[in-house]
GROMACS .gro file of C-alpha atoms in nm:
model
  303
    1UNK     CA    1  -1.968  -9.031  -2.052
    2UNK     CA    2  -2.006  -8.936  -1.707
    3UNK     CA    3  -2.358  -8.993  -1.565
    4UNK     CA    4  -2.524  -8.645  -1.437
    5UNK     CA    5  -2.831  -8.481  -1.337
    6UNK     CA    6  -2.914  -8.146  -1.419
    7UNK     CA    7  -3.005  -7.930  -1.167
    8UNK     CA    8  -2.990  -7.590  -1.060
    9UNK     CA    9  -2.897  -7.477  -0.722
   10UNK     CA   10  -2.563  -7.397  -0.502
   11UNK     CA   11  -2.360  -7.565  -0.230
   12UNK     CA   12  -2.127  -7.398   0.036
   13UNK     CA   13  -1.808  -7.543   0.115
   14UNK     CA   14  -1.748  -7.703   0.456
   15UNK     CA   15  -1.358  -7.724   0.416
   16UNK     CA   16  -1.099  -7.613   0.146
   17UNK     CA   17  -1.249  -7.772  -0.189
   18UNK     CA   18  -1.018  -7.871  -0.467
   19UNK     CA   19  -1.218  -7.792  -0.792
   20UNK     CA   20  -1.083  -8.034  -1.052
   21UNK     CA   21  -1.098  -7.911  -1.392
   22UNK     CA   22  -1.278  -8.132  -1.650
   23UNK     CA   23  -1.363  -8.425  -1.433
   24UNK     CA   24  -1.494  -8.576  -1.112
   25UNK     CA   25  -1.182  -8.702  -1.050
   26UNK     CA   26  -0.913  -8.666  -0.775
   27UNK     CA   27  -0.661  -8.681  -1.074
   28UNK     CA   28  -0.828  -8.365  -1.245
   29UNK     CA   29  -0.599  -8.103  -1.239
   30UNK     CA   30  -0.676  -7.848  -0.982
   31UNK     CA   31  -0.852  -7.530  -1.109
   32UNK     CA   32  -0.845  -7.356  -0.784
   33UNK     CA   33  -0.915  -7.418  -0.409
   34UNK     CA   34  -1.243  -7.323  -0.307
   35UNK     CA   35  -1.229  -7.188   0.052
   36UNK     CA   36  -1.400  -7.332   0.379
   37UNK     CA   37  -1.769  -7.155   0.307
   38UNK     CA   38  -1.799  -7.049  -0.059
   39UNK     CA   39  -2.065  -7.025  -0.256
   40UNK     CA   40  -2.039  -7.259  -0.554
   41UNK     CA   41  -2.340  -7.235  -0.832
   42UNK     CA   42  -2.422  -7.567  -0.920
   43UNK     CA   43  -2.520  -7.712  -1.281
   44UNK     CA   44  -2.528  -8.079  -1.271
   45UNK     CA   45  -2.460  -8.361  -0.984
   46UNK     CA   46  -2.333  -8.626  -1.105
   47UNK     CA   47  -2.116  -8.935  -1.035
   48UNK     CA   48  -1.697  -8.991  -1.003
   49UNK     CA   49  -1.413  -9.144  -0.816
   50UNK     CA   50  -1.533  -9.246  -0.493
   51UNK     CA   51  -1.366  -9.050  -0.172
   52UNK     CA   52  -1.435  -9.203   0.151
   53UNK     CA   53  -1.696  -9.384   0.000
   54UNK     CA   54  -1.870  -9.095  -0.124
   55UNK     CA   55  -1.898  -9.089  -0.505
   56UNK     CA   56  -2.085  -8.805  -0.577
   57UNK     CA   57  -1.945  -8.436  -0.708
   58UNK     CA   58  -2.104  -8.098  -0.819
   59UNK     CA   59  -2.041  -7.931  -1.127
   60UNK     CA   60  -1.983  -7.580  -1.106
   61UNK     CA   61  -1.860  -7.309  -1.329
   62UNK     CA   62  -1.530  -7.380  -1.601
   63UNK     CA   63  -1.664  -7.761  -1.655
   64UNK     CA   64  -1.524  -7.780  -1.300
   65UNK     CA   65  -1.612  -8.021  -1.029
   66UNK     CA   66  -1.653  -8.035  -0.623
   67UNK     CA   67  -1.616  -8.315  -0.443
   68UNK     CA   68  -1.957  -8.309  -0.250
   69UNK     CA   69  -1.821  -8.443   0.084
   70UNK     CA   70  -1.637  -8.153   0.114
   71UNK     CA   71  -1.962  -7.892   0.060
   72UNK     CA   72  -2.292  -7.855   0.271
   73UNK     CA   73  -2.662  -7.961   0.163
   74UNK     CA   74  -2.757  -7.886  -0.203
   75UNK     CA   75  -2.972  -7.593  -0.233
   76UNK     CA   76  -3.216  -7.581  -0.508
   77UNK     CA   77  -3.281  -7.273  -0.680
   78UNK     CA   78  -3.182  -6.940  -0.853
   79UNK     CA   79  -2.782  -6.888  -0.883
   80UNK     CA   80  -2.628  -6.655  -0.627
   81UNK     CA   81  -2.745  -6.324  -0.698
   82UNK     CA   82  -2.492  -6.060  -0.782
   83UNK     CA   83  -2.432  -5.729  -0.670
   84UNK     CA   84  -2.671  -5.455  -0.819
   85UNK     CA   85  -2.500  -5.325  -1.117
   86UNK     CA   86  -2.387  -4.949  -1.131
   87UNK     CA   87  -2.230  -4.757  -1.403
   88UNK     CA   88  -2.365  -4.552  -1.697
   89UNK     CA   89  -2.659  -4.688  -1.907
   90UNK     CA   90  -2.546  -4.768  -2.287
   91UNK     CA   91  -2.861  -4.825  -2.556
   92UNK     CA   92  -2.703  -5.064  -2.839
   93UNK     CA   93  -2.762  -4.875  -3.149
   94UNK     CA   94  -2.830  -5.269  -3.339
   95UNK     CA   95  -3.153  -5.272  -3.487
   96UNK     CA   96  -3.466  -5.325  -3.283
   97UNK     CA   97  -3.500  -5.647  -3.231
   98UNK     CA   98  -3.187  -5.695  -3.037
   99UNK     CA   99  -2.966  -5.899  -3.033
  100UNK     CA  100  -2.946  -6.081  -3.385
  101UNK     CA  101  -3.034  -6.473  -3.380
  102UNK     CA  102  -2.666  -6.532  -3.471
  103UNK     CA  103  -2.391  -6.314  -3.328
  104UNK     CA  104  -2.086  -6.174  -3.473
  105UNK     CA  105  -1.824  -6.325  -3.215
  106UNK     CA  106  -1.894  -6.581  -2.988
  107UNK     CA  107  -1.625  -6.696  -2.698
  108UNK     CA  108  -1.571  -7.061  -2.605
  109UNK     CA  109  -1.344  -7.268  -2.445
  110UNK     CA  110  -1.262  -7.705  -2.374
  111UNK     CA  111  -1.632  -7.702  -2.234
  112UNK     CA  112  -1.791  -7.611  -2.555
  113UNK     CA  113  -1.883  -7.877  -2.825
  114UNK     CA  114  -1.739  -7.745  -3.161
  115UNK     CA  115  -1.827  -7.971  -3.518
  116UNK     CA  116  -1.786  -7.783  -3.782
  117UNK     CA  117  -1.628  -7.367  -3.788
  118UNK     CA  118  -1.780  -7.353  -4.142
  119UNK     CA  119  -2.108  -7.382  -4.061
  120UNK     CA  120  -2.102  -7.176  -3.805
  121UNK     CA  121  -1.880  -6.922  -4.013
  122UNK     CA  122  -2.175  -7.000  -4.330
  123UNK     CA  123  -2.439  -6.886  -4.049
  124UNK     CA  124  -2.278  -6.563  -3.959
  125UNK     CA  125  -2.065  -6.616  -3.689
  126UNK     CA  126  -1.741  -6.419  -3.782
  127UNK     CA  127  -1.471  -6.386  -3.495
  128UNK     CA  128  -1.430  -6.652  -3.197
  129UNK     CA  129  -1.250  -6.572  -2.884
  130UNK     CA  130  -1.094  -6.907  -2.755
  131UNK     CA  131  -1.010  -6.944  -2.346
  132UNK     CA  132  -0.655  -7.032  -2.359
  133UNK     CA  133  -0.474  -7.003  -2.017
  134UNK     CA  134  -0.572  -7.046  -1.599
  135UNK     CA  135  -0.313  -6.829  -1.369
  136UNK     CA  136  -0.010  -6.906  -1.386
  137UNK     CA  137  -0.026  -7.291  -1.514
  138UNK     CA  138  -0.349  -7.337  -1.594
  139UNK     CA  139  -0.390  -7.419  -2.019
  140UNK     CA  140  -0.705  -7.534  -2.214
  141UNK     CA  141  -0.673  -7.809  -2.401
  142UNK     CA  142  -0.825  -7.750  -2.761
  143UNK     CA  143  -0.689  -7.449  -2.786
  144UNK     CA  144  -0.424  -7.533  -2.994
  145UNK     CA  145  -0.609  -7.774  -3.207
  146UNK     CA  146  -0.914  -7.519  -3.264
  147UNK     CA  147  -0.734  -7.252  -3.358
  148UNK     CA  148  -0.600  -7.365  -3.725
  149UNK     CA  149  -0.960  -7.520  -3.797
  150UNK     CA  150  -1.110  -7.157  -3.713
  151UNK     CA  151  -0.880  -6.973  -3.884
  152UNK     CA  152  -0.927  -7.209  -4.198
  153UNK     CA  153  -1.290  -7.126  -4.164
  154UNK     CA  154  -1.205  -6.753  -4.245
  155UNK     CA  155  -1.248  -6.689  -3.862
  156UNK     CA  156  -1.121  -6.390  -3.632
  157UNK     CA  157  -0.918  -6.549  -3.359
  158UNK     CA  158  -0.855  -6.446  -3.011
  159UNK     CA  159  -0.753  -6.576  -2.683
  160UNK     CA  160  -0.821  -6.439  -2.339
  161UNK     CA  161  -0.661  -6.513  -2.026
  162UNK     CA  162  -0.830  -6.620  -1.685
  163UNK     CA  163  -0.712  -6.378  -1.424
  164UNK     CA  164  -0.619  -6.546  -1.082
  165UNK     CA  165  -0.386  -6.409  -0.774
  166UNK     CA  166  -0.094  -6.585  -0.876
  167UNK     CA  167   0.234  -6.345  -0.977
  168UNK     CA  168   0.105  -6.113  -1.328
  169UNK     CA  169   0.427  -6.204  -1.453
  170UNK     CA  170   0.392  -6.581  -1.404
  171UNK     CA  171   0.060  -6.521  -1.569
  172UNK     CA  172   0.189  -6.313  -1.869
  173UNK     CA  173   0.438  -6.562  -1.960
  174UNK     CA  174   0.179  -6.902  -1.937
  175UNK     CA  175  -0.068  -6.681  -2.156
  176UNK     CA  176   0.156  -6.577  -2.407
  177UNK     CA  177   0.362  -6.903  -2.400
  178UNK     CA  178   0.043  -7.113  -2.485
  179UNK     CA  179  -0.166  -6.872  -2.655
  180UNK     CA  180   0.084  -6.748  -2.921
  181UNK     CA  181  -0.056  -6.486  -3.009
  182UNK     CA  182   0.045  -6.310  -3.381
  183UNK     CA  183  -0.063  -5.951  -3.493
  184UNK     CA  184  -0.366  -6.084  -3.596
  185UNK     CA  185  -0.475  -6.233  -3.267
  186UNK     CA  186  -0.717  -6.056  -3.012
  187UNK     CA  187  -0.579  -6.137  -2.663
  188UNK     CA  188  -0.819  -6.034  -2.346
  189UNK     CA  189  -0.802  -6.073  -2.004
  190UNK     CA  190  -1.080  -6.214  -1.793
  191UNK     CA  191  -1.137  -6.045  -1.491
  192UNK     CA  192  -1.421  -6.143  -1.280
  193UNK     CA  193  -1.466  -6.346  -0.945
  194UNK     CA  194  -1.251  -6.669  -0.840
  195UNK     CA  195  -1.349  -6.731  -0.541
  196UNK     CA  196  -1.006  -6.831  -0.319
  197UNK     CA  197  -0.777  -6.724  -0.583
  198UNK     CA  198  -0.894  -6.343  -0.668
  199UNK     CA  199  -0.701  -6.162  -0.910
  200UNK     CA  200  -0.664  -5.810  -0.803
  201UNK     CA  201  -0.658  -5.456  -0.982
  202UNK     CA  202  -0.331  -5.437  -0.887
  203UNK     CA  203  -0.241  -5.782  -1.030
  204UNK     CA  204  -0.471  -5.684  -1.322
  205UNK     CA  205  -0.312  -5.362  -1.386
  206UNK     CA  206   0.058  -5.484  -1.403
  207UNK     CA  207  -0.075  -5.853  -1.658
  208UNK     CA  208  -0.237  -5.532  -1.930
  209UNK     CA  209   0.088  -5.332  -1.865
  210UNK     CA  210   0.345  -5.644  -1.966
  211UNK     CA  211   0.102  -5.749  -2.211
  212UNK     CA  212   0.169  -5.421  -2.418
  213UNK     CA  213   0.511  -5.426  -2.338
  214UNK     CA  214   0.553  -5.745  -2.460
  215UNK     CA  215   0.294  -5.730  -2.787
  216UNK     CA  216   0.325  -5.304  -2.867
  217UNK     CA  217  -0.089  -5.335  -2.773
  218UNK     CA  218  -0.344  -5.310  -2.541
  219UNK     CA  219  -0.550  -5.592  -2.442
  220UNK     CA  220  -0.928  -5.610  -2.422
  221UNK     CA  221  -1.071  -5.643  -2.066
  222UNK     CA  222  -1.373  -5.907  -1.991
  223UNK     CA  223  -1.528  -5.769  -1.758
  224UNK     CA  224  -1.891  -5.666  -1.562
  225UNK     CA  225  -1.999  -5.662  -1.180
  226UNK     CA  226  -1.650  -5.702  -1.042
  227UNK     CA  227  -1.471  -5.372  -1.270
  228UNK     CA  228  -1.798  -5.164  -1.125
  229UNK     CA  229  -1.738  -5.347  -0.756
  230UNK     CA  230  -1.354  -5.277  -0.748
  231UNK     CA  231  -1.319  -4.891  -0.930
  232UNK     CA  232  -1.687  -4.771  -0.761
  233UNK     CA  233  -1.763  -4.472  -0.919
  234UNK     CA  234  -1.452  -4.333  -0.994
  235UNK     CA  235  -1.245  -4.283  -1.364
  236UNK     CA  236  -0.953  -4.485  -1.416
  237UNK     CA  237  -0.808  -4.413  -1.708
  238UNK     CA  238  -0.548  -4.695  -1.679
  239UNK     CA  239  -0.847  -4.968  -1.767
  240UNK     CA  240  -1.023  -4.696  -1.914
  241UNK     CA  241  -0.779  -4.690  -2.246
  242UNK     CA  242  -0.805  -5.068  -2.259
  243UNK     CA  243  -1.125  -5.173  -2.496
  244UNK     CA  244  -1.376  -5.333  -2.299
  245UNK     CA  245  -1.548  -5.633  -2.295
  246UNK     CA  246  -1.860  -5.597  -2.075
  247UNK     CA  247  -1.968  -5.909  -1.913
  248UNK     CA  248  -2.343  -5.843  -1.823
  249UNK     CA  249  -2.656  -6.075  -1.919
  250UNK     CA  250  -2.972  -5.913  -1.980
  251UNK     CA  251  -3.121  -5.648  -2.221
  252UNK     CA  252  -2.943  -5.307  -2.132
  253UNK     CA  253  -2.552  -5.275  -2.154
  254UNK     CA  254  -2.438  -5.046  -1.779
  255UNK     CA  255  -2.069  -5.001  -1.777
  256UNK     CA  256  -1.836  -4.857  -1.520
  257UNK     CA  257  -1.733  -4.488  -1.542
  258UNK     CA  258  -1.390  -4.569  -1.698
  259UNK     CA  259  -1.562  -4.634  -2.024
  260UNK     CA  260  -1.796  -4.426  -2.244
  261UNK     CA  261  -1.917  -4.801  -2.400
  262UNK     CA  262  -1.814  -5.121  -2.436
  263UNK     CA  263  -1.654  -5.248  -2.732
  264UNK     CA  264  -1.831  -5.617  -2.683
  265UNK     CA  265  -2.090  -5.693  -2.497
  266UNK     CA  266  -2.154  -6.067  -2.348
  267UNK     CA  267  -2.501  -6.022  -2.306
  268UNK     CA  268  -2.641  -6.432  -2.237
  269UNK     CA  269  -2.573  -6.795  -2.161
  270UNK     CA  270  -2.806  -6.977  -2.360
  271UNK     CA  271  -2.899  -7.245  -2.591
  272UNK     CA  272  -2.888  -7.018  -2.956
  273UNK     CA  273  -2.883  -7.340  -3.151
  274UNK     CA  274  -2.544  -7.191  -3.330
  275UNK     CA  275  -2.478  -7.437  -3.638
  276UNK     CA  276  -2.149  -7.613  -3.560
  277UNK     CA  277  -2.136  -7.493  -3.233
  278UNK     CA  278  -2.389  -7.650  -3.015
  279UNK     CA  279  -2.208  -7.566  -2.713
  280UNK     CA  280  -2.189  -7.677  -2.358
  281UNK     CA  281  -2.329  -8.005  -2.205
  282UNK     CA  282  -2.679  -7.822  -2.194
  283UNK     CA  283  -2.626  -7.642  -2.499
  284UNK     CA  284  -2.557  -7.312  -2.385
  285UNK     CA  285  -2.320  -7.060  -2.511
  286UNK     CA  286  -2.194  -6.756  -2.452
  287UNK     CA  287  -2.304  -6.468  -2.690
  288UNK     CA  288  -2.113  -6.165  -2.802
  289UNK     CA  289  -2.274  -5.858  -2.913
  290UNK     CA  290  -2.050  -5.583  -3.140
  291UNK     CA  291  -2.230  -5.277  -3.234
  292UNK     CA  292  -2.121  -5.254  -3.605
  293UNK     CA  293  -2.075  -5.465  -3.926
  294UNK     CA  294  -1.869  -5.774  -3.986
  295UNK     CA  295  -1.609  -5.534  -4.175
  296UNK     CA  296  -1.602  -5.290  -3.859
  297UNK     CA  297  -1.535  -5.617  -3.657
  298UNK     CA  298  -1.194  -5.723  -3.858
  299UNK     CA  299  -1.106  -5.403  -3.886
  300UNK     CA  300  -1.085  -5.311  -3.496
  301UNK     CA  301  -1.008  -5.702  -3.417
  302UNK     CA  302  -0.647  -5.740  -3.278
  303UNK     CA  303  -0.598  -5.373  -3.185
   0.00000   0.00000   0.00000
């Protein structure tokens, strides 16, 4: 077990950072490269392989690590804040009080400590969204090995894609090669920020366009701040006809003009004490709010 402290705060880079993917370790597999003075949210600081005598790294987002030589003082505090969302208000229609202790859908990936998909299935939780691919190389791990224990739980099972600036069609085939998706699967791209490796609408728009000429569907977009940052305030009714997956923590749902509503709504990070899924190495998960009943849920799953 690697020895951390928990903290919260950000770094900035002071060169091009290597964020190695599941370890403080300069054999991780790269993530991504963090750019000479990026932002990084920090979680935990905690101890590695020694560079230059220098053993200490910073976790950051994707159970990702930064070799702290390579980044600026910490800075304790707040995350980052994000740009000020903009879009059209959407009330959930779930009963008052919102949202339910245990969620229909919850998404997960390597990160997230999963012992038993019955209970969790026994307490309510119905359809799980598994991470499955980086880019164009990039794979998690338990994806494969999750997937039959979910599904033998009586689970919903999807997969979504991490959106980078590598080639869409590099992308496509990495997803779809290692996610293997059926006609039962839900398959979503993530698009949000990636700091030195930015996937763009363009890149986005061409990934959902060989997706359903590859599948004969359209896949859900994850998505919040950046969809609202990147289409302003006009339609698009390109992402528009794909089902969306809002990305945005707090009480109220806002989504961009492309949508009327979401179709599921990520509304927290947090420790919801989900039997069999007690989550990240705080405890946290991410939470997934659909606006109907468990039946509505399989019935609009894979699309």
């Amino acid at each position: 077990m690697v020895a951390q402290i928990l903290v919260t705060g950000q770094v900035q880079t002071t060169s091009t950072v290597n964020l190695r993917q599941g370890a403080p370790s300069t054999t991780a597999p790269v993530l991504r490269k963090a750019q000479t003075g990026t932002t990084l949210a920090v979680s935990a600081i905690v101890a590695g392989d020694s560079v230059e005598g220098n053993p200490l790294w910073y976790k950051v987002a994707e159970d990702a690590f930064a070799w702290s030589g390579g980044c600026g003082p910490f800075k304790p505090g707040p995350a980052p804040a994000t740009v000020p969302q903009t879009g059209t208000p959407v009330t959930p229609a779930a009963a008052i009080p919102f949202p339910p202790a245990v969620p229909l859908v919850l998404d997960i990936y390597h990160g997230d400590v999963v012992t038993s998909f019955p209970q969790a299935f026994a307490a309510g939780v119905r359809g799980i969204i598994h991470k499955a691919t980086t880019g164009g190389t990039g794979r998690d791990s338990l994806y494969d090995d999750r997937r039959p224990a979910a599904l033998a739980a009586g689970m919903l099972w999807g997969a979504y894609h991490w959106g980078t600036a590598a080639p869409a069609k590099q992308q496509v085939e990495n997803f779809l090669g290692w996610a293997k998706p059926d006609d039962k699967t839900l398959v979503a791209l993530d698009y949000e920020r990636t700091n030195g490796n930015q996937m763009t609408l363009d890149i986005a728009r061409e990934f959902l366009t060989l997706i359903e000429q590859k599948l004969g569907r359209k896949a859900v977009i994850y998505s919040g701040e950046l969809a609202k940052a990147d289409l302003g305030t006009r339609v698009d009714p390109f992402f528009g006809a794909h089902r969306l997956w809002l990305a945005q923590y707090g009480p109220t749902a806002v989504v961009q003009k492309s949508w009327a509503t979401y179709w599921l709504w990520q509304y927290a990070e947090k420790v919801a004490n989900i039997p069999g899924i007690p989550g990240n190495g705080i405890g946290a998960l991410d939470l997934d709010h659909f606006n109907g009943t468990a039946a509505q849920l399989a019935a609009q799953w894979a699309g």
